[in-house]
Tab-separated table of C-alpha atoms in Angstrom:
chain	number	residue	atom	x	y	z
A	1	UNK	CA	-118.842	40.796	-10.758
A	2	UNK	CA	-116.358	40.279	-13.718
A	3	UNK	CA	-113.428	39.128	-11.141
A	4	UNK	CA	-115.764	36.263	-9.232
A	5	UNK	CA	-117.072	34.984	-12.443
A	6	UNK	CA	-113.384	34.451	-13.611
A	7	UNK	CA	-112.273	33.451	-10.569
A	8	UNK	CA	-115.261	30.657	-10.078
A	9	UNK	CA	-114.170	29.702	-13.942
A	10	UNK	CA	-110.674	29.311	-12.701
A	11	UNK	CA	-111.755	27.276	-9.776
A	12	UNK	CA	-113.924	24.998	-12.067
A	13	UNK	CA	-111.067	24.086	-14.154
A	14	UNK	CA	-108.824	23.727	-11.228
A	15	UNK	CA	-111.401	20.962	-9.716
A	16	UNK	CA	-111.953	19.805	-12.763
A	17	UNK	CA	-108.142	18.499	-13.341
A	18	UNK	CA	-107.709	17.279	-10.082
A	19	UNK	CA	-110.822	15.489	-10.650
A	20	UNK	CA	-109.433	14.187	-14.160
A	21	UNK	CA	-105.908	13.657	-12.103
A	22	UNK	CA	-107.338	11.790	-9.190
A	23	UNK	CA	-109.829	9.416	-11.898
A	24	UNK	CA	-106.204	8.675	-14.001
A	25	UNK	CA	-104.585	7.387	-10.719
A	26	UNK	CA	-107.538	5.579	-9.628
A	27	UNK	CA	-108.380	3.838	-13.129
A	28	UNK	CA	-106.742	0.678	-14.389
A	29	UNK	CA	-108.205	2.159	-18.152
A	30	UNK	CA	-104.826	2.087	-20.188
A	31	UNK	CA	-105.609	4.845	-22.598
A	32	UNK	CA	-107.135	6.823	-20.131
A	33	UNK	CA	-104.300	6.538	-17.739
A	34	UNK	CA	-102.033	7.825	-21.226
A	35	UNK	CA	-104.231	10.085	-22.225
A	36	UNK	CA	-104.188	12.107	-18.999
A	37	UNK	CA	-100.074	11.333	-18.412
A	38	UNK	CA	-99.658	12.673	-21.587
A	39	UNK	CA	-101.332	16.050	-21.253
A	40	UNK	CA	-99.650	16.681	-17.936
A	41	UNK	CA	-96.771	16.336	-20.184
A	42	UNK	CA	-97.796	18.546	-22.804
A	43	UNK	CA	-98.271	21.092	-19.945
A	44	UNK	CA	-95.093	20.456	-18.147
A	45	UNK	CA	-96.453	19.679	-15.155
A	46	UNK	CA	-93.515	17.010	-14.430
A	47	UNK	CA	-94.290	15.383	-11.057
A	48	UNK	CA	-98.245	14.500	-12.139
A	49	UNK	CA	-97.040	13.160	-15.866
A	50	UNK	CA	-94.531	10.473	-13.749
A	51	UNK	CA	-96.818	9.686	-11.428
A	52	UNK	CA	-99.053	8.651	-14.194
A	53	UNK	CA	-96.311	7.447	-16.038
A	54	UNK	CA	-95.331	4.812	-13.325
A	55	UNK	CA	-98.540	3.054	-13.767
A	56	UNK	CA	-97.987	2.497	-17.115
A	57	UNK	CA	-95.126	0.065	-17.568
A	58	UNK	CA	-96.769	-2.870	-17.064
A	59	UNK	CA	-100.440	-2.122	-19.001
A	60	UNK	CA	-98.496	-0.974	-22.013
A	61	UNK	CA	-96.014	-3.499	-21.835
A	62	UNK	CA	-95.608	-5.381	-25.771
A	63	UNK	CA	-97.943	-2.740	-26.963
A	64	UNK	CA	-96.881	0.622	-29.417
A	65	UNK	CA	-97.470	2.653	-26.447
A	66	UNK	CA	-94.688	0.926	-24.487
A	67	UNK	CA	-91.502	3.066	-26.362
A	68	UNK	CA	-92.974	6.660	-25.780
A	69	UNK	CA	-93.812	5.594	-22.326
A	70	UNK	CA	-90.137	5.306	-21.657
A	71	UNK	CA	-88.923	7.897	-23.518
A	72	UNK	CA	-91.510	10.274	-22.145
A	73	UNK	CA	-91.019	9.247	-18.582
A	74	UNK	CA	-87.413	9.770	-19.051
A	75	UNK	CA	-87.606	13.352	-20.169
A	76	UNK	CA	-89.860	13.943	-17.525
A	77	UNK	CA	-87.245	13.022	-15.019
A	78	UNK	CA	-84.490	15.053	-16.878
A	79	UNK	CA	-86.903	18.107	-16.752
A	80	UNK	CA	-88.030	17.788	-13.274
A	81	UNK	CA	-83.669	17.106	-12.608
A	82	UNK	CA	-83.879	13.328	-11.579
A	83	UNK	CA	-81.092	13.116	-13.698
A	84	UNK	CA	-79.549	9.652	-12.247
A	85	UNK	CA	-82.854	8.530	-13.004
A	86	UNK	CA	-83.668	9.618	-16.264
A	87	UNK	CA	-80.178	8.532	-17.340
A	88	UNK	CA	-81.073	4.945	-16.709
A	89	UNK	CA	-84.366	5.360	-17.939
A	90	UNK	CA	-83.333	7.132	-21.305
A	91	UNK	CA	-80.607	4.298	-21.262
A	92	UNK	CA	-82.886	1.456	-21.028
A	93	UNK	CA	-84.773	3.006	-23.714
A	94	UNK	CA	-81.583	2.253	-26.354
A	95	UNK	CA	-81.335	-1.489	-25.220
A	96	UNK	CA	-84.897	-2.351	-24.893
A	97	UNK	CA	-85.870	-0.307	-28.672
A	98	UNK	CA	-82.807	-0.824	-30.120
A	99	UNK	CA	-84.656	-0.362	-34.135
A	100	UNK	CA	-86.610	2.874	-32.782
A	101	UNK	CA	-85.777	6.511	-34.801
A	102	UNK	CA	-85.072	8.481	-31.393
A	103	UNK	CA	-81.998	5.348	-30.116
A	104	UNK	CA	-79.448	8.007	-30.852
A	105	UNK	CA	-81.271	10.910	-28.633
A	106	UNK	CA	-81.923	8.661	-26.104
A	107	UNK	CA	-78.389	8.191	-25.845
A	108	UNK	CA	-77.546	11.495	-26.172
A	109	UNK	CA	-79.394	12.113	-23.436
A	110	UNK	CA	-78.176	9.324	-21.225
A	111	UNK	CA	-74.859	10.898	-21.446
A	112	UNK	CA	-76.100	14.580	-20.994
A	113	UNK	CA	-77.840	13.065	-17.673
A	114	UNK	CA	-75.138	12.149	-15.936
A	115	UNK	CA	-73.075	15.569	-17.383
A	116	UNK	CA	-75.910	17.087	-15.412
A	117	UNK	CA	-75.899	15.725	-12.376
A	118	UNK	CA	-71.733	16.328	-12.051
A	119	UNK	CA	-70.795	17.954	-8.396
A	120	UNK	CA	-68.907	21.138	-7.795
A	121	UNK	CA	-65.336	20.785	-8.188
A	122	UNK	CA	-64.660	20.691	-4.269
A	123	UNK	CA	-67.313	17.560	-3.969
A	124	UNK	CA	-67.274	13.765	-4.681
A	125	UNK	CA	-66.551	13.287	-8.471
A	126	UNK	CA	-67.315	9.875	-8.787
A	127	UNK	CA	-70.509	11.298	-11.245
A	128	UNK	CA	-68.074	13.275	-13.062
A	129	UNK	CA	-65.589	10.019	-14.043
A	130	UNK	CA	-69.282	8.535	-14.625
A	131	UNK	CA	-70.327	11.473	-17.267
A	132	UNK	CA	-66.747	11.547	-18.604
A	133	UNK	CA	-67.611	7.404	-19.850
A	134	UNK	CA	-70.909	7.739	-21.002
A	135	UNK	CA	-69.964	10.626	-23.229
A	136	UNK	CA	-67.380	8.864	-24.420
A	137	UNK	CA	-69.174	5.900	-25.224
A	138	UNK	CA	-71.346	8.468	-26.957
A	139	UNK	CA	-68.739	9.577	-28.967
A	140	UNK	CA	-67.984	6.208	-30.047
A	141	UNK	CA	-71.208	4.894	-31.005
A	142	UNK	CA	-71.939	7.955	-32.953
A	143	UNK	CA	-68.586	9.449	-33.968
A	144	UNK	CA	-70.453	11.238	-37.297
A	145	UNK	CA	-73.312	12.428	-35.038
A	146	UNK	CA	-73.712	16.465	-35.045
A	147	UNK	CA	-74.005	15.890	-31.416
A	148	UNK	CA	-70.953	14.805	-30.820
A	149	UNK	CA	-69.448	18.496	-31.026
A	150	UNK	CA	-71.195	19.179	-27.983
A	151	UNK	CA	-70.109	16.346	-26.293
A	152	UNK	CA	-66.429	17.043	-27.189
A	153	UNK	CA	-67.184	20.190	-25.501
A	154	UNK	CA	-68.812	18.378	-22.567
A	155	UNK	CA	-66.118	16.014	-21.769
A	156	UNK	CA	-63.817	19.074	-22.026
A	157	UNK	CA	-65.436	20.684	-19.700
A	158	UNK	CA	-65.780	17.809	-17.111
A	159	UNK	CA	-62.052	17.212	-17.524
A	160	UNK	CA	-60.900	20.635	-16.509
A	161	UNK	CA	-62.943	19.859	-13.147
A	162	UNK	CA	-61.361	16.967	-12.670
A	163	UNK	CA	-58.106	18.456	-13.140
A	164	UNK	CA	-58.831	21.282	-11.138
A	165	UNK	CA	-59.699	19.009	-8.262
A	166	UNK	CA	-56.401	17.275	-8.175
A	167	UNK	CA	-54.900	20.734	-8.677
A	168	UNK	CA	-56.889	22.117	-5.332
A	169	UNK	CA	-55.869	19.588	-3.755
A	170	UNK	CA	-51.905	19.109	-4.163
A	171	UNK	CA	-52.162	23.268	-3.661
A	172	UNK	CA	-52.874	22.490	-0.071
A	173	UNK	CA	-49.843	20.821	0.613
A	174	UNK	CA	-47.913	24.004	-0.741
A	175	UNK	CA	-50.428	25.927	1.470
A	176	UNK	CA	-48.954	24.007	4.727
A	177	UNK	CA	-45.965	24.095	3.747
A	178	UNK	CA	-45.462	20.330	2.992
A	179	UNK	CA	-42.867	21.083	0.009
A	180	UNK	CA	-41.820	18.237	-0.988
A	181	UNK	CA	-45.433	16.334	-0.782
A	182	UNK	CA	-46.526	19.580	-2.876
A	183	UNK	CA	-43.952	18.894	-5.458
A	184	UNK	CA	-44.850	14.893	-5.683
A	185	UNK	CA	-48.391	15.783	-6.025
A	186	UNK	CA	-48.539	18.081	-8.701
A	187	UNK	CA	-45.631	16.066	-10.792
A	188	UNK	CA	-48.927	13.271	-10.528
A	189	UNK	CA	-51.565	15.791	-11.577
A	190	UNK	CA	-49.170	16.466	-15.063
A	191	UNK	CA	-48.753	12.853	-15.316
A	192	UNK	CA	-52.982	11.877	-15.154
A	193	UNK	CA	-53.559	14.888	-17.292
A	194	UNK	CA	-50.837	15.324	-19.661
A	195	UNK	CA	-52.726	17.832	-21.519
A	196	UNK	CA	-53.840	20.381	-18.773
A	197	UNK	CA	-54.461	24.007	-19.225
A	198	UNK	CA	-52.908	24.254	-15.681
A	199	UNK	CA	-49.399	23.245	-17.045
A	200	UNK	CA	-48.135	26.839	-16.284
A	201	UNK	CA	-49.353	27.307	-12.613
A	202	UNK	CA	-48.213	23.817	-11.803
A	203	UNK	CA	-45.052	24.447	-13.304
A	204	UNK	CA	-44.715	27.732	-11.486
A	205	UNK	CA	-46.127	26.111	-7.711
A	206	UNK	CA	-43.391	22.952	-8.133
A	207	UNK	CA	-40.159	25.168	-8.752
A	208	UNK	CA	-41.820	27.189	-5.601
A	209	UNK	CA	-41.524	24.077	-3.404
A	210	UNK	CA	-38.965	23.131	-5.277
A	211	UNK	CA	-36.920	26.437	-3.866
A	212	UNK	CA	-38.258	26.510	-0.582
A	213	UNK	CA	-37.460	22.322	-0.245
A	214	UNK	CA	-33.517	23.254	-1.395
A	215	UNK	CA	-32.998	26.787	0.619
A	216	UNK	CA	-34.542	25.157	4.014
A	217	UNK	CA	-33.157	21.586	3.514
A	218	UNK	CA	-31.071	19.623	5.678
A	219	UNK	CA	-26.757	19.891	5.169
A	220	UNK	CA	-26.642	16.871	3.554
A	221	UNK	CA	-29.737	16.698	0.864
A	222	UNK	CA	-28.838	20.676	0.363
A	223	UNK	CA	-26.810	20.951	-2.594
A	224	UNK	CA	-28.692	17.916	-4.670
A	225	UNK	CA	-31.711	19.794	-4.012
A	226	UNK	CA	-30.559	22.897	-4.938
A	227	UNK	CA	-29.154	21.667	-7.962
A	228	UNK	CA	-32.685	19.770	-8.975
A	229	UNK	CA	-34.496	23.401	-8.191
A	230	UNK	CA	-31.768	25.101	-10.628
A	231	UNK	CA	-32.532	22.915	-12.705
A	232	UNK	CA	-36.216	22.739	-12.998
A	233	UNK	CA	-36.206	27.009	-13.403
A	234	UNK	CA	-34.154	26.134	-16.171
A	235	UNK	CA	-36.830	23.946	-17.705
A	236	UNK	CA	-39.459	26.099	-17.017
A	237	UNK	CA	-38.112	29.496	-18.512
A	238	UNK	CA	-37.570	27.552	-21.401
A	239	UNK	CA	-41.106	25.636	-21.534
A	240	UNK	CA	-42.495	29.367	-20.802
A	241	UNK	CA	-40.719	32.093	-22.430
A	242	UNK	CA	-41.686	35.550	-22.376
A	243	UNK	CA	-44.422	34.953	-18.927
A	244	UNK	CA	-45.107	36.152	-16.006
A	245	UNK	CA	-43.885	32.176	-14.909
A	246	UNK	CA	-40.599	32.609	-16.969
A	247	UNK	CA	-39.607	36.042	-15.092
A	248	UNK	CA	-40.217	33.939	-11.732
A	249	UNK	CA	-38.222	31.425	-12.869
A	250	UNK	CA	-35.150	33.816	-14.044
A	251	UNK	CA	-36.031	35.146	-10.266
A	252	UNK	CA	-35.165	31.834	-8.407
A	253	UNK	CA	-32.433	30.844	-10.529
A	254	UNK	CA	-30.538	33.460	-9.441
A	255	UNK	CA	-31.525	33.068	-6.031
A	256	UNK	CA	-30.552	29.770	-5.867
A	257	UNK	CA	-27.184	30.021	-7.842
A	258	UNK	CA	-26.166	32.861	-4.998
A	259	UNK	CA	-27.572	29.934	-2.397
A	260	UNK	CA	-25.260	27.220	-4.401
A	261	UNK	CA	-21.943	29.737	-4.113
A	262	UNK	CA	-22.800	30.738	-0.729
A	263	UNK	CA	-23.736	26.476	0.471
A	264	UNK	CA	-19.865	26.085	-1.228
A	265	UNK	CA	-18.307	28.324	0.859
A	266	UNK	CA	-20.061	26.583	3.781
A	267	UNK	CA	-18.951	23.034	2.570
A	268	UNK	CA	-15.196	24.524	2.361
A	269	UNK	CA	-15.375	25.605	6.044
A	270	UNK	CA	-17.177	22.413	6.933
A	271	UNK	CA	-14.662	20.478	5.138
A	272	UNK	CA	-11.704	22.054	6.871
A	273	UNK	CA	-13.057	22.155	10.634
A	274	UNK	CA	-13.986	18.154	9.638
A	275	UNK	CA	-10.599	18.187	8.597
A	276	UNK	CA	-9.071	19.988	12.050
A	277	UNK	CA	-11.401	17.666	14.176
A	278	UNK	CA	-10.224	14.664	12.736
A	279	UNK	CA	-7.188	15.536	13.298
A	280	UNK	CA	-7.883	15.778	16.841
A	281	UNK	CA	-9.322	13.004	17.186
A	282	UNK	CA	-6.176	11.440	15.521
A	283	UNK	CA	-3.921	13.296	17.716
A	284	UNK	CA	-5.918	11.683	20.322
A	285	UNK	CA	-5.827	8.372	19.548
A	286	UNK	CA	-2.365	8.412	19.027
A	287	UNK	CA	-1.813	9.506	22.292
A	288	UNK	CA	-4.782	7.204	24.018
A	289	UNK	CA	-2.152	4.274	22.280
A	290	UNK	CA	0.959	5.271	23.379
A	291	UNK	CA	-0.352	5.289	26.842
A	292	UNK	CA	-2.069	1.948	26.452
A	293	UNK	CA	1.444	1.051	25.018
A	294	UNK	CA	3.430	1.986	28.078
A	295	UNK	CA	0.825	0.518	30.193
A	296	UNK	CA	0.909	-2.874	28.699
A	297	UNK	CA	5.040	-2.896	28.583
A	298	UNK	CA	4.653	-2.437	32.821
A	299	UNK	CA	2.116	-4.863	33.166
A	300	UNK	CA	4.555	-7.314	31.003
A	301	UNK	CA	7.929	-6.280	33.215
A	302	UNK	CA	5.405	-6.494	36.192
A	303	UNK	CA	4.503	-10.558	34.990
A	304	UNK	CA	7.833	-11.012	33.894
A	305	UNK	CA	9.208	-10.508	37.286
A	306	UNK	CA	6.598	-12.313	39.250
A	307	UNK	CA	7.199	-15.178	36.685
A	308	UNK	CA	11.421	-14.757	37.712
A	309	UNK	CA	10.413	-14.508	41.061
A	310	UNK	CA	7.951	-17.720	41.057
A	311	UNK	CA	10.823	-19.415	39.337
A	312	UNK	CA	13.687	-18.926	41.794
A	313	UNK	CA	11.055	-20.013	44.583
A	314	UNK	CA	10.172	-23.131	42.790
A	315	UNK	CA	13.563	-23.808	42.582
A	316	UNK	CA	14.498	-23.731	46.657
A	317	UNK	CA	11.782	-25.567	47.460
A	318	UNK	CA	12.830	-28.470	44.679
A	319	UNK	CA	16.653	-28.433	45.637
A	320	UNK	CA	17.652	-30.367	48.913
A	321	UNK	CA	19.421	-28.855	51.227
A	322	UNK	CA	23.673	-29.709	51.385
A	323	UNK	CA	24.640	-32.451	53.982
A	324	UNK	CA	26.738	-31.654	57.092
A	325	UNK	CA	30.438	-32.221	56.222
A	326	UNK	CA	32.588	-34.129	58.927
A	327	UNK	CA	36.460	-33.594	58.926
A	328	UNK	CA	38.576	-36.593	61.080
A	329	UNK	CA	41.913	-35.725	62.250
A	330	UNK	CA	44.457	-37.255	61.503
């Protein structure tokens, strides 16, 4: 009997807020419409307290009420994670009550908003550039505030997945095997974040595709890239003593001082059969001229004796012929 006593009690009080609920959204009563808003506020019940809220605006607008309407409507939205939302909410709350006591949480909370509604890594970060300003802009509007620990933390934080973003993403051109993009890439991620945590792995994943660029290059970039390699373990044994990234380095230095010797053997041999083919081809040409040579003194004797020949005919035809001679006797 106990249980369907409690359970018609429950099913009063049920009916009876839905009731009160239903009246709030109906009525055009200001302070009832509050009154109600705020106890579904009180009892975190998110989604009735801004439905309520959104009637308010314009009833409480130039009243005392209008301040807490924003600021609770806000919080609402940051609870119920319409953070995008409540950030422009608790944001309009700072411009439009710039003298009220809770300006500086309402722009903590702007900021924390759009820290909250920052992607995975792997997804669009345009909110994370977003949360990265408006905690800044925090930080400079309140630079004594106890908050602003946290949000030195915060932008910290949001930082790191930015850099590890740009770090995913030049590690897929190593992944292919695109070497020299790879190298590019990550020389741009230590350039946009000069103070990364990543430094080391970068450092270690560019003298990689450094190596592999200089072993598997072409004869004529080889030894330029595999003195830039050389030279980059060299920097980063130094930059990294005594790691795992230092040993590496030692590693490929080696390797690629044995690949330097062994490329300047190469370049001797190349050198000399360059030498023996020139050569050749000199030989050749030499030969390819003293041919033309004899061939153009024939063709001269050949036109110098047409040219006689044309010459002595010209001449017959342009000398008369002797007259007949006629002795008398005496």
């Amino acid at each position: 009997m106990k249980k369907y006593i409690s359970l018609l009690v429950l099913s009063v009080i049920l009916m009876s807020c839905k009731t009160e609920m239903d009246q709030a959204m109906k009525s055009a009563d200001k302070d009832f419409i509050l009154k109600v808003a705020n106890e579904k506020f009180t009892k975190k019940k998110w989604a009735d307290a801004l439905a309520l809220y959104d009637r308010l605006p314009n009833l409480v607008a130039g009243t005392d009420d209008a301040p807490n309407v924003v600021f609770n409507s806000a919080y609402a939205n940051y609870y119920d994670k319409n953070y995008r939302l409540a950030a422009n909410q608790f944001k309009n709350f700072v411009i439009s009550f710039p003298q009220d006591p809770r300006k500086e949480e309402a722009a903590y909370l702007s900021a924390l908003c759009y820290y909250e509604g920052s992607l995975q890594y792997n997804l669009d970060q345009s909110n994370t550039e977003s949360a990265i300003t408006e905690l800044q802009n925090f930080l400079n509007e309140y630079p004594d505030s106890e908050r602003s620990k946290n949000i030195t933390q915060l932008v910290d934080e949001l930082t790191y997945k930015l850099e590890f973003k740009a770090f995913e993403n030049a590690k897929q051109y190593f992944r292919m095997g695109e070497f020299k993009a790879a190298a590019v890439t990550f020389e741009n991620v230590l350039e946009d974040f000069p103070a990364t945590k990543l430094r080391p792995k970068i450092y270690d994943i560019i003298l990689k595709s450094k190596y592999e660029l200089a072993v598997n290059s072409i004869y004529d970039l080889k030894k330029e890239r595999l003195d830039a390699a050389a030279s980059y373990a060299k920097r980063v044994s130094a930059e990294l003593p005594n790691s795992e990234y230092s040993k590496t380095a030692d590693d490929l230095y080696t390797k690629l001082e044995d690949e330097k010797v062994k490329f300047a053997q190469l370049q001797v041999e190349v050198e000399k059969r360059k030498a023996e083919y020139e050569a050749k081809v000199k030989n050749a040409e030499a030969k390819e001229n003293e041919k033309k040579e004899l061939e153009q003194e024939k063709n001269q004797a050949k036109l110098e004796n047409v040219a006689e020949q044309t010459r002595r005919d010209s001449a017959k035809i342009n000398s008369p012929e002797p007259q007949a001679t006629f002795k008398f006797k005496r």
